[in-house]
Amino acid sequence: VSMQAARDGIPQLGVGNLLGGSILLLSFVMGMTAILLGRVSLDHRLAWREILVMFGVIAAPIPVLWDAQLTRPEGLFLVGVYGIHAFVLNRDNKKNHQKKIRVGGFGRHVVMLGVGVGVMFFSSRFIVTSAEAIMGMFSIAPLLFGLFFLSFGTNIPEFALAIESIRHRRREIAFGDFLGSSAANTLILGILGLVAPFSGAGNGRIPGALLILGSVSVYFLWALSSGRTISRKEGIGLLMFYLLFVFYEV
């Protein structure tokens, strides 16, 4: 979706979607899950080193986008940060999981991948076109639309994962999925900077979003430090960050 927005000349929509998505996952989704379940536990397969590396990647856009512009060198920097993160995690996984991986049905997987990419391409085109129409009708700034409306739609899989955990009362959440999605937003943001650099975006809204992203990341780490769990009270704190985000940006 962010790449399609860049192709249509509105990269700010993609930036809002990526920043809003990371804030949404860490504060709203995780906060509501902890509140409804009473407590959620960290997936113990994740080492602290991996968690810290992931949060470093998630926070990487803060200094880059603080001046409300994204240049190609900055985009390259974000891609490089994600590349280091992927290398570290892959090395750790090789050390911890020495397994032989059986590869089968290669042709079927290639076909499925091609179909998936095709569906994503056409659906992203439809989403961006619809977003442009709605923004025009209601005079909504692209960054603001991406921060709130689009970020909800593009994170439906993570919502489904959280709802499934709540429905089955599973307190051990796959934190890696949520953190991985947020970290991937940094990679996409870097690619966006390489494809469609921009300046002077957001009408002063980007620093506020970055401040919330940094604050909720620090709070999230602090909450996890107490027994690798997030309590209901800490979940309320995460949700408050999202409400503050809405209040400030809107």
mmCIF file of C-alpha atoms in Angstrom:
data_model
loop_
_atom_site.group_PDB
_atom_site.id
_atom_site.type_symbol
_atom_site.label_atom_id
_atom_site.label_comp_id
_atom_site.label_asym_id
_atom_site.label_seq_id
_atom_site.Cartn_x
_atom_site.Cartn_y
_atom_site.Cartn_z
ATOM 1 C CA VAL A 1 0.000 0.000 0.000
ATOM 2 C CA SER A 2 2.797 2.422 0.888
ATOM 3 C CA MET A 3 4.592 1.725 -2.386
ATOM 4 C CA GLN A 4 1.378 2.261 -4.335
ATOM 5 C CA ALA A 5 0.819 5.546 -2.517
ATOM 6 C CA ALA A 6 4.335 6.610 -3.478
ATOM 7 C CA ARG A 7 3.677 5.708 -7.114
ATOM 8 C CA ASP A 8 0.554 7.883 -7.010
ATOM 9 C CA GLY A 9 2.572 10.855 -5.722
ATOM 10 C CA ILE A 10 1.342 10.798 -2.102
ATOM 11 C CA PRO A 11 4.175 9.187 -0.102
ATOM 12 C CA GLN A 12 2.889 10.934 3.040
ATOM 13 C CA LEU A 13 -0.060 8.518 3.021
ATOM 14 C CA GLY A 14 2.381 5.614 3.168
ATOM 15 C CA VAL A 15 4.454 7.241 5.918
ATOM 16 C CA GLY A 16 1.334 7.789 8.011
ATOM 17 C CA ASN A 17 0.258 4.198 7.465
ATOM 18 C CA LEU A 18 3.645 2.818 8.572
ATOM 19 C CA LEU A 19 4.101 5.046 11.628
ATOM 20 C CA GLY A 20 0.461 4.676 12.627
ATOM 21 C CA GLY A 21 0.677 0.910 12.225
ATOM 22 C CA SER A 22 3.650 0.591 14.591
ATOM 23 C CA ILE A 23 1.983 2.791 17.225
ATOM 24 C CA LEU A 24 -1.304 0.931 16.808
ATOM 25 C CA LEU A 25 0.264 -2.498 17.346
ATOM 26 C CA LEU A 26 2.400 -1.576 20.348
ATOM 27 C CA SER A 27 -0.155 0.549 22.201
ATOM 28 C CA PHE A 28 -3.749 -0.151 21.140
ATOM 29 C CA VAL A 29 -3.614 -3.835 20.153
ATOM 30 C CA MET A 30 -1.253 -4.975 22.905
ATOM 31 C CA GLY A 31 -2.898 -2.694 25.470
ATOM 32 C CA MET A 32 -6.427 -3.937 24.763
ATOM 33 C CA THR A 33 -5.240 -7.557 24.732
ATOM 34 C CA ALA A 34 -3.612 -7.169 28.155
ATOM 35 C CA ILE A 35 -6.698 -5.411 29.547
ATOM 36 C CA LEU A 36 -9.139 -8.068 28.314
ATOM 37 C CA LEU A 37 -6.975 -11.038 29.328
ATOM 38 C CA GLY A 38 -5.755 -9.521 32.591
ATOM 39 C CA ARG A 39 -2.159 -10.315 31.701
ATOM 40 C CA VAL A 40 -0.180 -11.357 28.641
ATOM 41 C CA SER A 41 3.139 -13.199 28.678
ATOM 42 C CA LEU A 42 6.088 -12.860 26.384
ATOM 43 C CA ASP A 43 6.790 -15.721 24.016
ATOM 44 C CA HIS A 44 9.826 -17.204 25.798
ATOM 45 C CA ARG A 45 11.419 -18.239 22.524
ATOM 46 C CA LEU A 46 12.414 -14.566 22.119
ATOM 47 C CA ALA A 47 15.674 -13.640 23.837
ATOM 48 C CA TRP A 48 16.148 -10.189 25.331
ATOM 49 C CA ARG A 49 18.826 -9.453 22.759
ATOM 50 C CA GLU A 50 16.343 -10.086 19.957
ATOM 51 C CA ILE A 51 13.716 -7.892 21.625
ATOM 52 C CA LEU A 52 16.168 -5.004 22.065
ATOM 53 C CA VAL A 53 17.323 -5.286 18.446
ATOM 54 C CA MET A 54 13.709 -5.231 17.243
ATOM 55 C CA PHE A 55 12.893 -2.145 19.271
ATOM 56 C CA GLY A 56 16.033 -0.465 17.960
ATOM 57 C CA VAL A 57 14.739 -1.035 14.426
ATOM 58 C CA ILE A 58 11.233 0.143 15.345
ATOM 59 C CA ALA A 59 12.648 3.380 16.804
ATOM 60 C CA ALA A 60 15.066 4.018 13.907
ATOM 61 C CA PRO A 61 12.622 6.312 11.995
ATOM 62 C CA ILE A 62 12.483 8.772 14.929
ATOM 63 C CA PRO A 63 15.738 10.685 14.231
ATOM 64 C CA VAL A 64 15.352 10.194 10.474
ATOM 65 C CA LEU A 65 11.868 11.703 10.145
ATOM 66 C CA TRP A 66 12.109 14.338 12.880
ATOM 67 C CA ASP A 67 12.580 17.120 10.301
ATOM 68 C CA ALA A 68 9.500 15.884 8.376
ATOM 69 C CA GLN A 69 11.518 14.831 5.362
ATOM 70 C CA LEU A 70 12.876 11.565 4.027
ATOM 71 C CA THR A 71 15.860 11.553 1.682
ATOM 72 C CA ARG A 72 17.369 8.673 -0.268
ATOM 73 C CA PRO A 73 20.440 8.414 2.038
ATOM 74 C CA GLU A 74 18.056 8.261 5.020
ATOM 75 C CA GLY A 75 16.015 5.593 3.260
ATOM 76 C CA LEU A 76 19.199 3.622 2.643
ATOM 77 C CA PHE A 77 20.077 3.980 6.334
ATOM 78 C CA LEU A 78 16.708 2.525 7.397
ATOM 79 C CA VAL A 79 17.074 -0.391 4.987
ATOM 80 C CA GLY A 80 20.572 -1.007 6.365
ATOM 81 C CA VAL A 81 19.320 -0.959 9.968
ATOM 82 C CA TYR A 82 16.707 -3.547 9.113
ATOM 83 C CA GLY A 83 19.332 -5.615 7.291
ATOM 84 C CA ILE A 84 21.541 -5.681 10.403
ATOM 85 C CA HIS A 85 18.502 -6.679 12.471
ATOM 86 C CA ALA A 86 17.707 -9.542 10.073
ATOM 87 C CA PHE A 87 21.339 -10.729 10.125
ATOM 88 C CA VAL A 88 21.495 -10.755 13.943
ATOM 89 C CA LEU A 89 18.186 -12.608 14.315
ATOM 90 C CA ASN A 90 19.087 -15.125 11.634
ATOM 91 C CA ARG A 91 22.457 -15.813 13.260
ATOM 92 C CA ASP A 92 20.844 -16.295 16.671
ATOM 93 C CA ASN A 93 18.209 -18.612 15.232
ATOM 94 C CA LYS A 94 20.879 -20.746 13.570
ATOM 95 C CA LYS A 95 22.665 -21.104 16.902
ATOM 96 C CA ASN A 96 19.499 -21.990 18.809
ATOM 97 C CA HIS A 97 17.735 -24.142 16.253
ATOM 98 C CA GLN A 98 20.049 -26.525 14.421
ATOM 99 C CA LYS A 99 17.427 -28.348 12.373
ATOM 100 C CA LYS A 100 17.324 -29.790 8.911
ATOM 101 C CA ILE A 101 14.639 -28.109 6.869
ATOM 102 C CA ARG A 102 12.843 -30.236 4.330
ATOM 103 C CA VAL A 103 11.954 -28.417 1.138
ATOM 104 C CA GLY A 104 9.101 -29.835 -0.908
ATOM 105 C CA GLY A 105 6.491 -28.710 -3.396
ATOM 106 C CA PHE A 106 8.696 -25.880 -4.645
ATOM 107 C CA GLY A 107 6.564 -25.221 -7.734
ATOM 108 C CA ARG A 108 3.387 -24.980 -5.677
ATOM 109 C CA HIS A 109 5.003 -22.495 -3.300
ATOM 110 C CA VAL A 110 6.196 -20.355 -6.211
ATOM 111 C CA VAL A 111 2.690 -20.295 -7.691
ATOM 112 C CA MET A 112 1.163 -19.397 -4.318
ATOM 113 C CA LEU A 113 3.729 -16.619 -3.876
ATOM 114 C CA GLY A 114 2.943 -15.242 -7.329
ATOM 115 C CA VAL A 115 -0.790 -15.310 -6.668
ATOM 116 C CA GLY A 116 -0.292 -13.609 -3.308
ATOM 117 C CA VAL A 117 1.836 -10.851 -4.812
ATOM 118 C CA GLY A 118 -0.736 -10.309 -7.550
ATOM 119 C CA VAL A 119 -3.601 -10.065 -5.073
ATOM 120 C CA MET A 120 -1.614 -7.605 -2.943
ATOM 121 C CA PHE A 121 -0.821 -5.464 -5.992
ATOM 122 C CA PHE A 122 -4.424 -5.116 -7.135
ATOM 123 C CA SER A 123 -5.816 -4.746 -3.613
ATOM 124 C CA SER A 124 -3.260 -2.040 -2.752
ATOM 125 C CA ARG A 125 -4.237 -0.154 -5.905
ATOM 126 C CA PHE A 126 -7.884 -0.319 -4.877
ATOM 127 C CA ILE A 127 -7.093 0.748 -1.300
ATOM 128 C CA VAL A 128 -5.026 3.768 -2.353
ATOM 129 C CA THR A 129 -7.597 4.854 -4.957
ATOM 130 C CA SER A 130 -10.387 4.618 -2.368
ATOM 131 C CA ALA A 131 -8.257 6.486 0.170
ATOM 132 C CA GLU A 132 -7.636 9.305 -2.322
ATOM 133 C CA ALA A 133 -11.375 9.608 -2.956
ATOM 134 C CA ILE A 134 -12.222 9.717 0.767
ATOM 135 C CA MET A 135 -9.454 12.229 1.509
ATOM 136 C CA GLY A 136 -10.725 14.457 -1.279
ATOM 137 C CA MET A 137 -14.349 14.274 -0.131
ATOM 138 C CA PHE A 138 -13.594 15.113 3.502
ATOM 139 C CA SER A 139 -10.426 17.213 3.020
ATOM 140 C CA ILE A 140 -8.306 14.898 5.184
ATOM 141 C CA ALA A 141 -4.526 15.271 5.018
ATOM 142 C CA PRO A 142 -2.788 12.151 3.617
ATOM 143 C CA LEU A 143 -0.534 11.760 6.666
ATOM 144 C CA LEU A 144 -3.486 11.966 9.065
ATOM 145 C CA PHE A 145 -5.518 9.473 7.032
ATOM 146 C CA GLY A 146 -2.597 7.057 6.999
ATOM 147 C CA LEU A 147 -1.896 7.445 10.731
ATOM 148 C CA PHE A 148 -5.388 6.404 11.775
ATOM 149 C CA PHE A 149 -7.742 5.042 9.119
ATOM 150 C CA LEU A 150 -5.367 3.201 6.787
ATOM 151 C CA SER A 151 -3.213 1.769 9.582
ATOM 152 C CA PHE A 152 -6.235 -0.071 11.014
ATOM 153 C CA GLY A 153 -7.013 -1.707 7.681
ATOM 154 C CA THR A 154 -3.480 -2.805 6.880
ATOM 155 C CA ASN A 155 -3.003 -4.445 10.296
ATOM 156 C CA ILE A 156 -6.080 -6.680 10.188
ATOM 157 C CA PRO A 157 -3.947 -9.889 10.466
ATOM 158 C CA GLU A 158 -2.489 -8.676 13.767
ATOM 159 C CA PHE A 159 -5.979 -7.756 14.995
ATOM 160 C CA ALA A 160 -7.141 -11.266 14.100
ATOM 161 C CA LEU A 161 -4.226 -12.799 16.032
ATOM 162 C CA ALA A 162 -5.056 -10.723 19.123
ATOM 163 C CA ILE A 163 -8.783 -11.528 18.902
ATOM 164 C CA GLU A 164 -8.008 -15.244 18.585
ATOM 165 C CA SER A 165 -5.824 -15.079 21.711
ATOM 166 C CA ILE A 166 -8.567 -13.279 23.629
ATOM 167 C CA ARG A 167 -11.237 -15.712 22.445
ATOM 168 C CA HIS A 168 -9.249 -18.746 23.582
ATOM 169 C CA ARG A 169 -7.945 -17.002 26.723
ATOM 170 C CA ARG A 170 -4.337 -17.592 25.659
ATOM 171 C CA ARG A 171 -2.128 -15.318 27.738
ATOM 172 C CA GLU A 172 1.100 -16.193 25.950
ATOM 173 C CA ILE A 173 1.094 -13.937 22.919
ATOM 174 C CA ALA A 174 3.380 -14.313 19.905
ATOM 175 C CA PHE A 175 5.141 -11.009 20.560
ATOM 176 C CA GLY A 176 7.504 -11.783 17.708
ATOM 177 C CA ASP A 177 4.650 -11.378 15.221
ATOM 178 C CA PHE A 178 3.706 -7.931 16.516
ATOM 179 C CA LEU A 179 7.279 -6.720 16.910
ATOM 180 C CA GLY A 180 8.247 -8.205 13.547
ATOM 181 C CA SER A 181 5.405 -6.358 11.811
ATOM 182 C CA SER A 182 6.434 -3.089 13.461
ATOM 183 C CA ALA A 183 10.095 -3.639 12.521
ATOM 184 C CA ALA A 184 9.090 -4.428 8.928
ATOM 185 C CA ASN A 185 7.450 -0.994 8.768
ATOM 186 C CA THR A 186 10.939 0.494 9.127
ATOM 187 C CA LEU A 187 12.154 -1.529 6.140
ATOM 188 C CA ILE A 188 9.194 -0.410 4.004
ATOM 189 C CA LEU A 189 9.747 3.177 5.117
ATOM 190 C CA GLY A 190 13.365 2.918 3.993
ATOM 191 C CA ILE A 191 12.327 1.577 0.590
ATOM 192 C CA LEU A 192 9.789 4.382 0.374
ATOM 193 C CA GLY A 193 12.601 6.887 0.941
ATOM 194 C CA LEU A 194 14.604 5.322 -1.881
ATOM 195 C CA VAL A 195 11.650 5.305 -4.284
ATOM 196 C CA ALA A 196 9.883 8.574 -3.405
ATOM 197 C CA PRO A 197 11.836 10.917 -1.086
ATOM 198 C CA PHE A 198 9.873 13.891 0.198
ATOM 199 C CA SER A 199 10.181 16.974 2.401
ATOM 200 C CA GLY A 200 7.917 19.303 4.367
ATOM 201 C CA ALA A 201 5.191 16.757 5.050
ATOM 202 C CA GLY A 202 2.622 16.440 7.791
ATOM 203 C CA ASN A 203 1.941 20.031 8.852
ATOM 204 C CA GLY A 204 3.810 19.455 12.131
ATOM 205 C CA ARG A 205 2.157 16.085 12.832
ATOM 206 C CA ILE A 206 5.182 13.853 12.201
ATOM 207 C CA PRO A 207 7.197 14.900 15.303
ATOM 208 C CA GLY A 208 4.175 14.199 17.512
ATOM 209 C CA ALA A 209 3.768 10.717 16.052
ATOM 210 C CA LEU A 210 7.495 10.032 16.456
ATOM 211 C CA LEU A 211 7.426 11.210 20.064
ATOM 212 C CA ILE A 212 4.559 8.825 20.814
ATOM 213 C CA LEU A 213 6.365 5.983 19.006
ATOM 214 C CA GLY A 214 9.511 6.522 21.074
ATOM 215 C CA SER A 215 7.578 6.866 24.343
ATOM 216 C CA VAL A 216 5.452 3.767 23.836
ATOM 217 C CA SER A 217 8.565 1.761 22.855
ATOM 218 C CA VAL A 218 10.350 2.716 26.086
ATOM 219 C CA TYR A 219 7.216 2.025 28.159
ATOM 220 C CA PHE A 220 6.730 -1.329 26.423
ATOM 221 C CA LEU A 221 10.289 -2.384 27.237
ATOM 222 C CA TRP A 222 9.867 -1.237 30.846
ATOM 223 C CA ALA A 223 6.644 -3.258 31.164
ATOM 224 C CA LEU A 224 8.337 -6.377 29.766
ATOM 225 C CA SER A 225 11.263 -6.024 32.169
ATOM 226 C CA SER A 226 9.045 -7.006 35.115
ATOM 227 C CA GLY A 227 8.768 -10.742 34.594
ATOM 228 C CA ARG A 228 8.412 -10.672 30.795
ATOM 229 C CA THR A 229 4.682 -9.987 31.117
ATOM 230 C CA ILE A 230 2.304 -7.076 30.556
ATOM 231 C CA SER A 231 -0.296 -6.735 33.307
ATOM 232 C CA ARG A 232 -3.764 -5.219 32.977
ATOM 233 C CA LYS A 233 -2.516 -2.030 34.621
ATOM 234 C CA GLU A 234 0.377 -1.797 32.169
ATOM 235 C CA GLY A 235 -2.048 -2.528 29.337
ATOM 236 C CA ILE A 236 -4.097 0.483 30.434
ATOM 237 C CA GLY A 237 -0.903 2.526 30.255
ATOM 238 C CA LEU A 238 -0.300 1.354 26.673
ATOM 239 C CA LEU A 239 -3.871 2.213 25.713
ATOM 240 C CA MET A 240 -3.459 5.673 27.239
ATOM 241 C CA PHE A 241 -0.541 6.276 24.885
ATOM 242 C CA TYR A 242 -2.806 5.585 21.928
ATOM 243 C CA LEU A 243 -5.527 7.869 23.269
ATOM 244 C CA LEU A 244 -2.898 10.579 23.761
ATOM 245 C CA PHE A 245 -1.769 9.982 20.193
ATOM 246 C CA VAL A 246 -5.317 10.446 18.879
ATOM 247 C CA PHE A 247 -5.881 13.552 21.020
ATOM 248 C CA TYR A 248 -2.633 15.181 19.881
ATOM 249 C CA GLU A 249 -2.882 14.395 16.168
ATOM 250 C CA VAL A 250 -6.589 15.070 15.680
#
